[in-house]
Amino acid sequence: MTAYVLLLIVGMGLLVKGADLFVSGASNIAKALKIPPLVIGLTLVSMGTSAPEASVSINGAINSAADLSVGNIVGSNIFNTLFILGLSALIAPIKIDDEVKKADIPFMLIAYMLIPLLTLVITPMRLSALEAVILTAAFVLYTAALIIRTKATKKRASTTTGCARSASTERLKPRALLASALYSVVGLSGIILGGESVVQSASEIAIDLGMSKSLVGLTIVAVGTSLPELMTSVVAAVKKENDIAIGNVIGSNIFNVLFILGVSATIKEVSLSQSAILDIAVMTGSGILLSAIALSSKTINRAHALTFLAAYVGYTAYIIVRN
């Protein structure tokens, strides 16, 4: 089993470093195109930091490890909301942008509620290929709406301040742009290799220790693949980059549920265990909690942060005892 533990550690390292390089390169290119920080957080940064989840879950689907695939997505989203936002807000209270309150958090909650609707009401205890296409289509619609919203915001800014004209003069030098593109390619390669390593080693460790694959997916793999989100949001909180801190988490959650789960179930229909239902309920509950805070407060303060962290500790203790 020692070899599999080492393989798991190497895989996690590739995931984290690969995501770090990918996000750095993509962010530099995005900044050169003058994309607002919130949009960077909701799209390029969130997708980049969610690439480990995508690699692990899609590989899990290919290798018929549905429990690991679903557990990784659900566990990562719970970790993102309760632990990452909790820790980030504990370091520095996070201001919630009005656009995030009105559009992104509600859409995340709708995406969460789609899962029990599809897997409990329409096709009990499974997610069919057709339903997977619905999830993927919803992600495409969200991305299109975000692009339209961004263009409208930039248009308003250019007409009221005239800053867009002066800002557009800044460009990355060709050599720096090439380096950023290279970072992205190398990072993505590391993410793919790391994902394969984590799926194989985690599955073997689960068997050797008598643990269920769902437990490994909800804990070790979910936390490991969420390390890029954790580092990104914590650093953003320290630097007072509120839009990136919260945009990274919400964007990752939407990407995980709609795109990654959608693609995974398209590859192979996903069957759910009884325990997965409660985990999905906890994920939905974390979204409801975040929505309630967004409606009642302008910031995620330290009291909210402690509530998030306590909820995550309690949930983790429960799933360890359950499994």
PDB file of C-alpha atoms in Angstrom:
ATOM      1  CA  MET A   1       0.000   0.000   0.000  1.00  0.00           C
ATOM      2  CA  THR A   2       3.011   2.278   0.511  1.00  0.00           C
ATOM      3  CA  ALA A   3       3.457   2.572  -3.241  1.00  0.00           C
ATOM      4  CA  TYR A   4      -0.141   3.752  -3.640  1.00  0.00           C
ATOM      5  CA  VAL A   5       0.272   6.332  -0.862  1.00  0.00           C
ATOM      6  CA  LEU A   6       3.352   7.707  -2.632  1.00  0.00           C
ATOM      7  CA  LEU A   7       1.445   7.689  -5.925  1.00  0.00           C
ATOM      8  CA  LEU A   8      -1.388   9.603  -4.246  1.00  0.00           C
ATOM      9  CA  ILE A   9       1.045  12.213  -2.866  1.00  0.00           C
ATOM     10  CA  VAL A  10       2.756  12.616  -6.251  1.00  0.00           C
ATOM     11  CA  GLY A  11      -0.641  12.898  -7.940  1.00  0.00           C
ATOM     12  CA  MET A  12      -1.798  15.572  -5.492  1.00  0.00           C
ATOM     13  CA  GLY A  13       1.446  17.461  -6.049  1.00  0.00           C
ATOM     14  CA  LEU A  14       0.967  17.385  -9.813  1.00  0.00           C
ATOM     15  CA  LEU A  15      -2.628  18.554  -9.413  1.00  0.00           C
ATOM     16  CA  VAL A  16      -1.737  21.481  -7.173  1.00  0.00           C
ATOM     17  CA  LYS A  17       1.345  22.642  -9.081  1.00  0.00           C
ATOM     18  CA  GLY A  18      -0.327  22.053 -12.424  1.00  0.00           C
ATOM     19  CA  ALA A  19      -3.353  24.107 -11.374  1.00  0.00           C
ATOM     20  CA  ASP A  20      -1.066  26.839 -10.025  1.00  0.00           C
ATOM     21  CA  LEU A  21       0.776  27.151 -13.354  1.00  0.00           C
ATOM     22  CA  PHE A  22      -2.460  26.953 -15.321  1.00  0.00           C
ATOM     23  CA  VAL A  23      -4.178  29.672 -13.291  1.00  0.00           C
ATOM     24  CA  SER A  24      -1.127  31.957 -13.394  1.00  0.00           C
ATOM     25  CA  GLY A  25      -0.848  31.704 -17.152  1.00  0.00           C
ATOM     26  CA  ALA A  26      -4.585  32.049 -17.791  1.00  0.00           C
ATOM     27  CA  SER A  27      -4.932  34.977 -15.377  1.00  0.00           C
ATOM     28  CA  ASN A  28      -2.084  36.907 -17.035  1.00  0.00           C
ATOM     29  CA  ILE A  29      -3.645  36.413 -20.457  1.00  0.00           C
ATOM     30  CA  ALA A  30      -7.076  37.449 -19.126  1.00  0.00           C
ATOM     31  CA  LYS A  31      -5.676  40.599 -17.535  1.00  0.00           C
ATOM     32  CA  ALA A  32      -4.103  41.542 -20.845  1.00  0.00           C
ATOM     33  CA  LEU A  33      -7.596  41.394 -22.342  1.00  0.00           C
ATOM     34  CA  LYS A  34      -8.926  43.672 -19.562  1.00  0.00           C
ATOM     35  CA  ILE A  35     -11.397  41.180 -18.099  1.00  0.00           C
ATOM     36  CA  PRO A  36     -12.780  42.390 -14.710  1.00  0.00           C
ATOM     37  CA  PRO A  37     -11.515  40.543 -11.553  1.00  0.00           C
ATOM     38  CA  LEU A  38     -14.987  39.149 -10.758  1.00  0.00           C
ATOM     39  CA  VAL A  39     -15.265  37.607 -14.218  1.00  0.00           C
ATOM     40  CA  ILE A  40     -11.726  36.221 -13.948  1.00  0.00           C
ATOM     41  CA  GLY A  41     -12.717  34.601 -10.645  1.00  0.00           C
ATOM     42  CA  LEU A  42     -15.990  33.203 -11.989  1.00  0.00           C
ATOM     43  CA  THR A  43     -14.501  31.832 -15.209  1.00  0.00           C
ATOM     44  CA  LEU A  44     -10.782  31.343 -15.871  1.00  0.00           C
ATOM     45  CA  VAL A  45      -9.641  31.086 -12.252  1.00  0.00           C
ATOM     46  CA  SER A  46     -12.561  28.902 -11.126  1.00  0.00           C
ATOM     47  CA  MET A  47     -12.283  26.616 -14.151  1.00  0.00           C
ATOM     48  CA  GLY A  48      -8.526  26.402 -13.762  1.00  0.00           C
ATOM     49  CA  THR A  49      -8.688  25.550 -10.060  1.00  0.00           C
ATOM     50  CA  SER A  50     -11.514  23.073 -10.798  1.00  0.00           C
ATOM     51  CA  ALA A  51      -9.444  21.273 -13.415  1.00  0.00           C
ATOM     52  CA  PRO A  52      -8.278  18.713 -10.788  1.00  0.00           C
ATOM     53  CA  GLU A  53     -11.915  17.879  -9.968  1.00  0.00           C
ATOM     54  CA  ALA A  54     -12.625  17.572 -13.678  1.00  0.00           C
ATOM     55  CA  SER A  55      -9.672  15.257 -14.232  1.00  0.00           C
ATOM     56  CA  VAL A  56     -10.460  13.058 -11.215  1.00  0.00           C
ATOM     57  CA  SER A  57     -14.219  12.822 -11.817  1.00  0.00           C
ATOM     58  CA  ILE A  58     -13.979  12.228 -15.564  1.00  0.00           C
ATOM     59  CA  ASN A  59     -11.272   9.620 -15.027  1.00  0.00           C
ATOM     60  CA  GLY A  60     -13.481   8.080 -12.352  1.00  0.00           C
ATOM     61  CA  ALA A  61     -16.344   7.835 -14.852  1.00  0.00           C
ATOM     62  CA  ILE A  62     -14.076   6.253 -17.470  1.00  0.00           C
ATOM     63  CA  ASN A  63     -12.792   3.718 -14.900  1.00  0.00           C
ATOM     64  CA  SER A  64     -16.317   2.908 -13.615  1.00  0.00           C
ATOM     65  CA  ALA A  65     -15.652   4.523 -10.216  1.00  0.00           C
ATOM     66  CA  ALA A  66     -18.967   6.413 -10.009  1.00  0.00           C
ATOM     67  CA  ASP A  67     -18.847   6.738  -6.193  1.00  0.00           C
ATOM     68  CA  LEU A  68     -15.450   8.404  -6.401  1.00  0.00           C
ATOM     69  CA  SER A  69     -16.597  10.647  -9.253  1.00  0.00           C
ATOM     70  CA  VAL A  70     -19.770  11.907  -7.528  1.00  0.00           C
ATOM     71  CA  GLY A  71     -18.163  11.989  -4.074  1.00  0.00           C
ATOM     72  CA  ASN A  72     -15.326  14.147  -5.371  1.00  0.00           C
ATOM     73  CA  ILE A  73     -17.700  16.716  -6.898  1.00  0.00           C
ATOM     74  CA  VAL A  74     -20.081  16.898  -3.924  1.00  0.00           C
ATOM     75  CA  GLY A  75     -17.266  16.821  -1.373  1.00  0.00           C
ATOM     76  CA  SER A  76     -15.324  19.520  -3.214  1.00  0.00           C
ATOM     77  CA  ASN A  77     -18.337  21.846  -3.328  1.00  0.00           C
ATOM     78  CA  ILE A  78     -19.010  21.373   0.387  1.00  0.00           C
ATOM     79  CA  PHE A  79     -15.323  22.013   1.117  1.00  0.00           C
ATOM     80  CA  ASN A  80     -15.298  25.073  -1.180  1.00  0.00           C
ATOM     81  CA  THR A  81     -18.269  26.738   0.488  1.00  0.00           C
ATOM     82  CA  LEU A  82     -17.890  25.780   4.133  1.00  0.00           C
ATOM     83  CA  PHE A  83     -14.124  25.486   4.578  1.00  0.00           C
ATOM     84  CA  ILE A  84     -12.546  27.702   1.908  1.00  0.00           C
ATOM     85  CA  LEU A  85     -15.000  30.602   2.240  1.00  0.00           C
ATOM     86  CA  GLY A  86     -14.988  30.096   6.017  1.00  0.00           C
ATOM     87  CA  LEU A  87     -11.195  30.243   6.289  1.00  0.00           C
ATOM     88  CA  SER A  88     -10.920  33.130   3.807  1.00  0.00           C
ATOM     89  CA  ALA A  89     -13.545  35.187   5.679  1.00  0.00           C
ATOM     90  CA  LEU A  90     -11.856  34.380   8.984  1.00  0.00           C
ATOM     91  CA  ILE A  91      -8.656  35.937   7.631  1.00  0.00           C
ATOM     92  CA  ALA A  92     -10.482  38.992   6.269  1.00  0.00           C
ATOM     93  CA  PRO A  93     -14.251  39.598   5.925  1.00  0.00           C
ATOM     94  CA  ILE A  94     -15.343  39.158   2.302  1.00  0.00           C
ATOM     95  CA  LYS A  95     -17.579  41.772   0.700  1.00  0.00           C
ATOM     96  CA  ILE A  96     -20.299  40.270  -1.500  1.00  0.00           C
ATOM     97  CA  ASP A  97     -20.714  42.119  -4.795  1.00  0.00           C
ATOM     98  CA  ASP A  98     -24.286  43.076  -5.738  1.00  0.00           C
ATOM     99  CA  GLU A  99     -24.028  41.179  -9.033  1.00  0.00           C
ATOM    100  CA  VAL A 100     -22.941  38.059  -7.175  1.00  0.00           C
ATOM    101  CA  LYS A 101     -25.946  38.401  -4.846  1.00  0.00           C
ATOM    102  CA  LYS A 102     -28.439  38.883  -7.659  1.00  0.00           C
ATOM    103  CA  ALA A 103     -27.108  36.463 -10.270  1.00  0.00           C
ATOM    104  CA  ASP A 104     -24.299  34.067  -9.386  1.00  0.00           C
ATOM    105  CA  ILE A 105     -25.304  32.797  -5.930  1.00  0.00           C
ATOM    106  CA  PRO A 106     -28.961  32.238  -6.984  1.00  0.00           C
ATOM    107  CA  PHE A 107     -27.778  30.377 -10.104  1.00  0.00           C
ATOM    108  CA  MET A 108     -25.470  28.209  -7.991  1.00  0.00           C
ATOM    109  CA  LEU A 109     -28.413  27.328  -5.738  1.00  0.00           C
ATOM    110  CA  ILE A 110     -30.590  26.483  -8.748  1.00  0.00           C
ATOM    111  CA  ALA A 111     -27.804  24.229 -10.063  1.00  0.00           C
ATOM    112  CA  TYR A 112     -27.660  22.470  -6.688  1.00  0.00           C
ATOM    113  CA  MET A 113     -31.416  21.915  -6.634  1.00  0.00           C
ATOM    114  CA  LEU A 114     -31.334  20.453 -10.146  1.00  0.00           C
ATOM    115  CA  ILE A 115     -29.375  17.453  -8.846  1.00  0.00           C
ATOM    116  CA  PRO A 116     -31.984  16.082  -6.381  1.00  0.00           C
ATOM    117  CA  LEU A 117     -34.735  16.931  -8.886  1.00  0.00           C
ATOM    118  CA  LEU A 118     -33.077  14.837 -11.584  1.00  0.00           C
ATOM    119  CA  THR A 119     -31.732  12.017  -9.411  1.00  0.00           C
ATOM    120  CA  LEU A 120     -34.658  11.592  -7.010  1.00  0.00           C
ATOM    121  CA  VAL A 121     -37.781  12.685  -8.876  1.00  0.00           C
ATOM    122  CA  ILE A 122     -37.200  12.169 -12.604  1.00  0.00           C
ATOM    123  CA  THR A 123     -34.804   9.188 -12.631  1.00  0.00           C
ATOM    124  CA  PRO A 124     -34.561   7.846  -9.039  1.00  0.00           C
ATOM    125  CA  MET A 125     -31.033   7.091  -7.809  1.00  0.00           C
ATOM    126  CA  ARG A 126     -29.314   7.722 -11.120  1.00  0.00           C
ATOM    127  CA  LEU A 127     -28.262  10.467 -13.513  1.00  0.00           C
ATOM    128  CA  SER A 128     -28.909   9.570 -17.130  1.00  0.00           C
ATOM    129  CA  ALA A 129     -26.995  10.717 -20.194  1.00  0.00           C
ATOM    130  CA  LEU A 130     -29.912  12.945 -21.245  1.00  0.00           C
ATOM    131  CA  GLU A 131     -29.961  14.624 -17.826  1.00  0.00           C
ATOM    132  CA  ALA A 132     -26.198  15.065 -18.088  1.00  0.00           C
ATOM    133  CA  VAL A 133     -26.707  16.954 -21.348  1.00  0.00           C
ATOM    134  CA  ILE A 134     -29.230  19.197 -19.548  1.00  0.00           C
ATOM    135  CA  LEU A 135     -26.623  20.025 -16.888  1.00  0.00           C
ATOM    136  CA  THR A 136     -23.972  20.804 -19.500  1.00  0.00           C
ATOM    137  CA  ALA A 137     -26.410  22.969 -21.467  1.00  0.00           C
ATOM    138  CA  ALA A 138     -27.236  24.901 -18.282  1.00  0.00           C
ATOM    139  CA  PHE A 139     -23.522  25.632 -17.826  1.00  0.00           C
ATOM    140  CA  VAL A 140     -23.260  26.902 -21.411  1.00  0.00           C
ATOM    141  CA  LEU A 141     -26.253  29.191 -20.815  1.00  0.00           C
ATOM    142  CA  TYR A 142     -24.715  30.519 -17.588  1.00  0.00           C
ATOM    143  CA  THR A 143     -21.418  31.238 -19.348  1.00  0.00           C
ATOM    144  CA  ALA A 144     -23.210  33.015 -22.200  1.00  0.00           C
ATOM    145  CA  ALA A 145     -25.213  35.114 -19.729  1.00  0.00           C
ATOM    146  CA  LEU A 146     -22.003  36.000 -17.874  1.00  0.00           C
ATOM    147  CA  ILE A 147     -20.353  37.156 -21.107  1.00  0.00           C
ATOM    148  CA  ILE A 148     -23.362  39.331 -21.976  1.00  0.00           C
ATOM    149  CA  ARG A 149     -23.399  40.738 -18.439  1.00  0.00           C
ATOM    150  CA  THR A 150     -19.688  41.516 -18.629  1.00  0.00           C
ATOM    151  CA  LYS A 151     -20.045  43.357 -21.934  1.00  0.00           C
ATOM    152  CA  ALA A 152     -22.895  45.438 -20.511  1.00  0.00           C
ATOM    153  CA  THR A 153     -20.814  46.302 -17.434  1.00  0.00           C
ATOM    154  CA  LYS A 154     -17.813  47.336 -19.530  1.00  0.00           C
ATOM    155  CA  LYS A 155     -20.031  49.424 -21.778  1.00  0.00           C
ATOM    156  CA  ARG A 156     -21.491  51.284 -18.793  1.00  0.00           C
ATOM    157  CA  ALA A 157     -18.014  51.847 -17.382  1.00  0.00           C
ATOM    158  CA  SER A 158     -16.674  53.211 -20.660  1.00  0.00           C
ATOM    159  CA  THR A 159     -19.544  55.671 -21.063  1.00  0.00           C
ATOM    160  CA  THR A 160     -19.412  56.968 -17.488  1.00  0.00           C
ATOM    161  CA  THR A 161     -15.695  57.103 -16.727  1.00  0.00           C
ATOM    162  CA  GLY A 162     -13.798  56.811 -19.983  1.00  0.00           C
ATOM    163  CA  CYS A 163     -11.306  54.557 -18.198  1.00  0.00           C
ATOM    164  CA  ALA A 164     -11.637  51.759 -20.695  1.00  0.00           C
ATOM    165  CA  ARG A 165      -9.818  53.746 -23.384  1.00  0.00           C
ATOM    166  CA  SER A 166      -6.783  54.438 -21.238  1.00  0.00           C
ATOM    167  CA  ALA A 167      -6.718  50.918 -19.763  1.00  0.00           C
ATOM    168  CA  SER A 168      -6.780  49.299 -23.199  1.00  0.00           C
ATOM    169  CA  THR A 169      -3.314  50.598 -23.978  1.00  0.00           C
ATOM    170  CA  GLU A 170      -1.706  48.105 -21.589  1.00  0.00           C
ATOM    171  CA  ARG A 171      -0.641  44.853 -23.265  1.00  0.00           C
ATOM    172  CA  LEU A 172       1.493  41.878 -22.386  1.00  0.00           C
ATOM    173  CA  LYS A 173       4.769  41.780 -24.302  1.00  0.00           C
ATOM    174  CA  PRO A 174       4.919  38.939 -26.874  1.00  0.00           C
ATOM    175  CA  ARG A 175       7.534  37.044 -24.842  1.00  0.00           C
ATOM    176  CA  ALA A 176       5.487  37.328 -21.631  1.00  0.00           C
ATOM    177  CA  LEU A 177       2.335  36.287 -23.484  1.00  0.00           C
ATOM    178  CA  LEU A 178       4.127  33.210 -24.866  1.00  0.00           C
ATOM    179  CA  ALA A 179       5.389  32.334 -21.386  1.00  0.00           C
ATOM    180  CA  SER A 180       1.853  32.613 -19.981  1.00  0.00           C
ATOM    181  CA  ALA A 181       0.522  30.313 -22.702  1.00  0.00           C
ATOM    182  CA  LEU A 182       3.323  27.835 -21.963  1.00  0.00           C
ATOM    183  CA  TYR A 183       2.499  27.883 -18.237  1.00  0.00           C
ATOM    184  CA  SER A 184      -1.108  27.080 -19.102  1.00  0.00           C
ATOM    185  CA  VAL A 185      -0.174  24.110 -21.312  1.00  0.00           C
ATOM    186  CA  VAL A 186       2.342  22.662 -18.818  1.00  0.00           C
ATOM    187  CA  GLY A 187      -0.108  23.194 -15.962  1.00  0.00           C
ATOM    188  CA  LEU A 188      -2.931  21.445 -17.792  1.00  0.00           C
ATOM    189  CA  SER A 189      -0.653  18.487 -18.537  1.00  0.00           C
ATOM    190  CA  GLY A 190       0.218  18.201 -14.856  1.00  0.00           C
ATOM    191  CA  ILE A 191      -3.474  18.326 -13.942  1.00  0.00           C
ATOM    192  CA  ILE A 192      -4.352  15.474 -16.309  1.00  0.00           C
ATOM    193  CA  LEU A 193      -1.481  13.236 -15.157  1.00  0.00           C
ATOM    194  CA  GLY A 194      -2.143  14.045 -11.518  1.00  0.00           C
ATOM    195  CA  GLY A 195      -5.833  13.247 -11.902  1.00  0.00           C
ATOM    196  CA  GLU A 196      -5.099   9.796 -13.280  1.00  0.00           C
ATOM    197  CA  SER A 197      -2.637   9.135 -10.467  1.00  0.00           C
ATOM    198  CA  VAL A 198      -5.095  10.204  -7.757  1.00  0.00           C
ATOM    199  CA  VAL A 199      -7.989   8.094  -9.091  1.00  0.00           C
ATOM    200  CA  GLN A 200      -5.890   4.932  -9.317  1.00  0.00           C
ATOM    201  CA  SER A 201      -4.113   5.306  -5.971  1.00  0.00           C
ATOM    202  CA  ALA A 202      -7.204   6.443  -4.029  1.00  0.00           C
ATOM    203  CA  SER A 203      -9.240   3.514  -5.312  1.00  0.00           C
ATOM    204  CA  GLU A 204      -6.562   1.021  -4.257  1.00  0.00           C
ATOM    205  CA  ILE A 205      -6.113   2.634  -0.829  1.00  0.00           C
ATOM    206  CA  ALA A 206      -9.881   2.497  -0.269  1.00  0.00           C
ATOM    207  CA  ILE A 207      -9.908  -1.227  -1.018  1.00  0.00           C
ATOM    208  CA  ASP A 208      -6.846  -1.982   1.154  1.00  0.00           C
ATOM    209  CA  LEU A 209      -8.238  -0.082   4.163  1.00  0.00           C
ATOM    210  CA  GLY A 210     -11.772  -1.377   3.767  1.00  0.00           C
ATOM    211  CA  MET A 211     -13.001   2.177   3.142  1.00  0.00           C
ATOM    212  CA  SER A 212     -15.744   2.940   0.655  1.00  0.00           C
ATOM    213  CA  LYS A 213     -14.805   4.825  -2.490  1.00  0.00           C
ATOM    214  CA  SER A 214     -17.436   7.427  -1.611  1.00  0.00           C
ATOM    215  CA  LEU A 215     -15.626   8.203   1.682  1.00  0.00           C
ATOM    216  CA  VAL A 216     -12.291   8.609  -0.099  1.00  0.00           C
ATOM    217  CA  GLY A 217     -13.957  10.816  -2.716  1.00  0.00           C
ATOM    218  CA  LEU A 218     -15.699  12.950  -0.081  1.00  0.00           C
ATOM    219  CA  THR A 219     -12.574  13.458   2.047  1.00  0.00           C
ATOM    220  CA  ILE A 220      -9.057  12.758   0.746  1.00  0.00           C
ATOM    221  CA  VAL A 221      -9.706  13.350  -2.953  1.00  0.00           C
ATOM    222  CA  ALA A 222     -12.224  16.184  -2.480  1.00  0.00           C
ATOM    223  CA  VAL A 223      -9.898  18.125  -0.195  1.00  0.00           C
ATOM    224  CA  GLY A 224      -6.831  17.350  -2.309  1.00  0.00           C
ATOM    225  CA  THR A 225      -8.394  18.495  -5.567  1.00  0.00           C
ATOM    226  CA  SER A 226      -9.740  21.632  -3.841  1.00  0.00           C
ATOM    227  CA  LEU A 227      -6.303  22.772  -2.680  1.00  0.00           C
ATOM    228  CA  PRO A 228      -5.914  25.101  -5.710  1.00  0.00           C
ATOM    229  CA  GLU A 229      -9.229  26.798  -4.804  1.00  0.00           C
ATOM    230  CA  LEU A 230      -8.105  27.020  -1.183  1.00  0.00           C
ATOM    231  CA  MET A 231      -4.788  28.676  -1.977  1.00  0.00           C
ATOM    232  CA  THR A 232      -6.308  31.028  -4.539  1.00  0.00           C
ATOM    233  CA  SER A 233      -9.137  32.250  -2.305  1.00  0.00           C
ATOM    234  CA  VAL A 234      -7.001  32.562   0.829  1.00  0.00           C
ATOM    235  CA  VAL A 235      -4.336  34.587  -0.995  1.00  0.00           C
ATOM    236  CA  ALA A 236      -7.075  36.720  -2.583  1.00  0.00           C
ATOM    237  CA  ALA A 237      -8.604  37.340   0.861  1.00  0.00           C
ATOM    238  CA  VAL A 238      -5.228  38.403   2.258  1.00  0.00           C
ATOM    239  CA  LYS A 239      -4.768  40.807  -0.662  1.00  0.00           C
ATOM    240  CA  LYS A 240      -8.341  42.141  -0.268  1.00  0.00           C
ATOM    241  CA  GLU A 241      -9.292  40.811  -3.705  1.00  0.00           C
ATOM    242  CA  ASN A 242     -12.881  40.056  -2.698  1.00  0.00           C
ATOM    243  CA  ASP A 243     -14.155  39.447  -6.218  1.00  0.00           C
ATOM    244  CA  ILE A 244     -11.567  36.769  -6.943  1.00  0.00           C
ATOM    245  CA  ALA A 245     -11.957  35.132  -3.513  1.00  0.00           C
ATOM    246  CA  ILE A 246     -15.708  34.629  -3.733  1.00  0.00           C
ATOM    247  CA  GLY A 247     -15.870  34.392  -7.545  1.00  0.00           C
ATOM    248  CA  ASN A 248     -13.392  31.514  -7.490  1.00  0.00           C
ATOM    249  CA  VAL A 249     -15.546  29.502  -5.054  1.00  0.00           C
ATOM    250  CA  ILE A 250     -18.929  30.178  -6.661  1.00  0.00           C
ATOM    251  CA  GLY A 251     -17.598  29.703 -10.188  1.00  0.00           C
ATOM    252  CA  SER A 252     -15.930  26.430  -9.175  1.00  0.00           C
ATOM    253  CA  ASN A 253     -19.125  25.160  -7.541  1.00  0.00           C
ATOM    254  CA  ILE A 254     -21.196  25.893 -10.660  1.00  0.00           C
ATOM    255  CA  PHE A 255     -18.531  24.405 -12.943  1.00  0.00           C
ATOM    256  CA  ASN A 256     -18.263  21.252 -10.794  1.00  0.00           C
ATOM    257  CA  VAL A 257     -21.985  20.506 -10.649  1.00  0.00           C
ATOM    258  CA  LEU A 258     -23.042  21.450 -14.163  1.00  0.00           C
ATOM    259  CA  PHE A 259     -20.022  20.833 -16.371  1.00  0.00           C
ATOM    260  CA  ILE A 260     -17.928  18.189 -14.608  1.00  0.00           C
ATOM    261  CA  LEU A 261     -20.847  16.077 -13.370  1.00  0.00           C
ATOM    262  CA  GLY A 262     -22.560  16.589 -16.726  1.00  0.00           C
ATOM    263  CA  VAL A 263     -19.541  15.396 -18.716  1.00  0.00           C
ATOM    264  CA  SER A 264     -18.892  12.501 -16.285  1.00  0.00           C
ATOM    265  CA  ALA A 265     -22.484  11.236 -16.568  1.00  0.00           C
ATOM    266  CA  THR A 266     -22.389  11.638 -20.347  1.00  0.00           C
ATOM    267  CA  ILE A 267     -19.410   9.279 -20.465  1.00  0.00           C
ATOM    268  CA  LYS A 268     -21.155   6.739 -18.232  1.00  0.00           C
ATOM    269  CA  GLU A 269     -24.543   6.926 -16.500  1.00  0.00           C
ATOM    270  CA  VAL A 270     -24.102   7.644 -12.776  1.00  0.00           C
ATOM    271  CA  SER A 271     -25.888   5.556 -10.163  1.00  0.00           C
ATOM    272  CA  LEU A 272     -26.203   7.052  -6.670  1.00  0.00           C
ATOM    273  CA  SER A 273     -25.874   5.280  -3.331  1.00  0.00           C
ATOM    274  CA  GLN A 274     -28.191   5.997  -0.409  1.00  0.00           C
ATOM    275  CA  SER A 275     -25.430   7.888   1.423  1.00  0.00           C
ATOM    276  CA  ALA A 276     -24.897  10.166  -1.597  1.00  0.00           C
ATOM    277  CA  ILE A 277     -28.404  11.572  -1.118  1.00  0.00           C
ATOM    278  CA  LEU A 278     -27.521  13.046   2.273  1.00  0.00           C
ATOM    279  CA  ASP A 279     -24.231  14.399   0.921  1.00  0.00           C
ATOM    280  CA  ILE A 280     -26.100  16.155  -1.890  1.00  0.00           C
ATOM    281  CA  ALA A 281     -28.520  17.540   0.730  1.00  0.00           C
ATOM    282  CA  VAL A 282     -25.564  18.928   2.722  1.00  0.00           C
ATOM    283  CA  MET A 283     -24.146  20.508  -0.436  1.00  0.00           C
ATOM    284  CA  THR A 284     -27.532  22.109  -1.163  1.00  0.00           C
ATOM    285  CA  GLY A 285     -27.789  23.224   2.463  1.00  0.00           C
ATOM    286  CA  SER A 286     -24.390  24.939   2.238  1.00  0.00           C
ATOM    287  CA  GLY A 287     -25.687  26.843  -0.811  1.00  0.00           C
ATOM    288  CA  ILE A 288     -28.844  27.867   1.064  1.00  0.00           C
ATOM    289  CA  LEU A 289     -26.723  29.060   4.004  1.00  0.00           C
ATOM    290  CA  LEU A 290     -24.537  31.179   1.707  1.00  0.00           C
ATOM    291  CA  SER A 291     -27.647  32.577  -0.021  1.00  0.00           C
ATOM    292  CA  ALA A 292     -29.203  33.520   3.332  1.00  0.00           C
ATOM    293  CA  ILE A 293     -26.047  35.352   4.386  1.00  0.00           C
ATOM    294  CA  ALA A 294     -25.865  37.162   1.030  1.00  0.00           C
ATOM    295  CA  LEU A 295     -29.470  38.336   1.415  1.00  0.00           C
ATOM    296  CA  SER A 296     -29.055  39.524   5.007  1.00  0.00           C
ATOM    297  CA  SER A 297     -25.530  40.951   4.965  1.00  0.00           C
ATOM    298  CA  LYS A 298     -23.135  42.824   2.704  1.00  0.00           C
ATOM    299  CA  THR A 299     -20.169  40.753   3.861  1.00  0.00           C
ATOM    300  CA  ILE A 300     -19.243  37.271   4.994  1.00  0.00           C
ATOM    301  CA  ASN A 301     -17.917  38.243   8.420  1.00  0.00           C
ATOM    302  CA  ARG A 302     -15.941  36.269  10.992  1.00  0.00           C
ATOM    303  CA  ALA A 303     -19.087  35.070  12.799  1.00  0.00           C
ATOM    304  CA  HIS A 304     -20.332  33.633   9.491  1.00  0.00           C
ATOM    305  CA  ALA A 305     -16.877  32.150   8.911  1.00  0.00           C
ATOM    306  CA  LEU A 306     -16.925  30.303  12.240  1.00  0.00           C
ATOM    307  CA  THR A 307     -20.398  28.943  11.418  1.00  0.00           C
ATOM    308  CA  PHE A 308     -19.123  27.644   8.069  1.00  0.00           C
ATOM    309  CA  LEU A 309     -16.049  26.020   9.610  1.00  0.00           C
ATOM    310  CA  ALA A 310     -18.016  24.424  12.468  1.00  0.00           C
ATOM    311  CA  ALA A 311     -20.508  22.996   9.963  1.00  0.00           C
ATOM    312  CA  TYR A 312     -17.684  21.508   7.892  1.00  0.00           C
ATOM    313  CA  VAL A 313     -15.997  19.918  10.909  1.00  0.00           C
ATOM    314  CA  GLY A 314     -19.335  18.423  11.994  1.00  0.00           C
ATOM    315  CA  TYR A 315     -20.046  17.060   8.520  1.00  0.00           C
ATOM    316  CA  THR A 316     -16.563  15.554   8.184  1.00  0.00           C
ATOM    317  CA  ALA A 317     -16.879  13.842  11.566  1.00  0.00           C
ATOM    318  CA  TYR A 318     -20.258  12.426  10.521  1.00  0.00           C
ATOM    319  CA  ILE A 319     -19.079  10.933   7.200  1.00  0.00           C
ATOM    320  CA  ILE A 320     -16.042   9.329   8.876  1.00  0.00           C
ATOM    321  CA  VAL A 321     -18.296   7.652  11.471  1.00  0.00           C
ATOM    322  CA  ARG A 322     -20.860   6.734   8.805  1.00  0.00           C
ATOM    323  CA  ASN A 323     -18.290   4.983   6.640  1.00  0.00           C
TER     324      ASN A 323
END
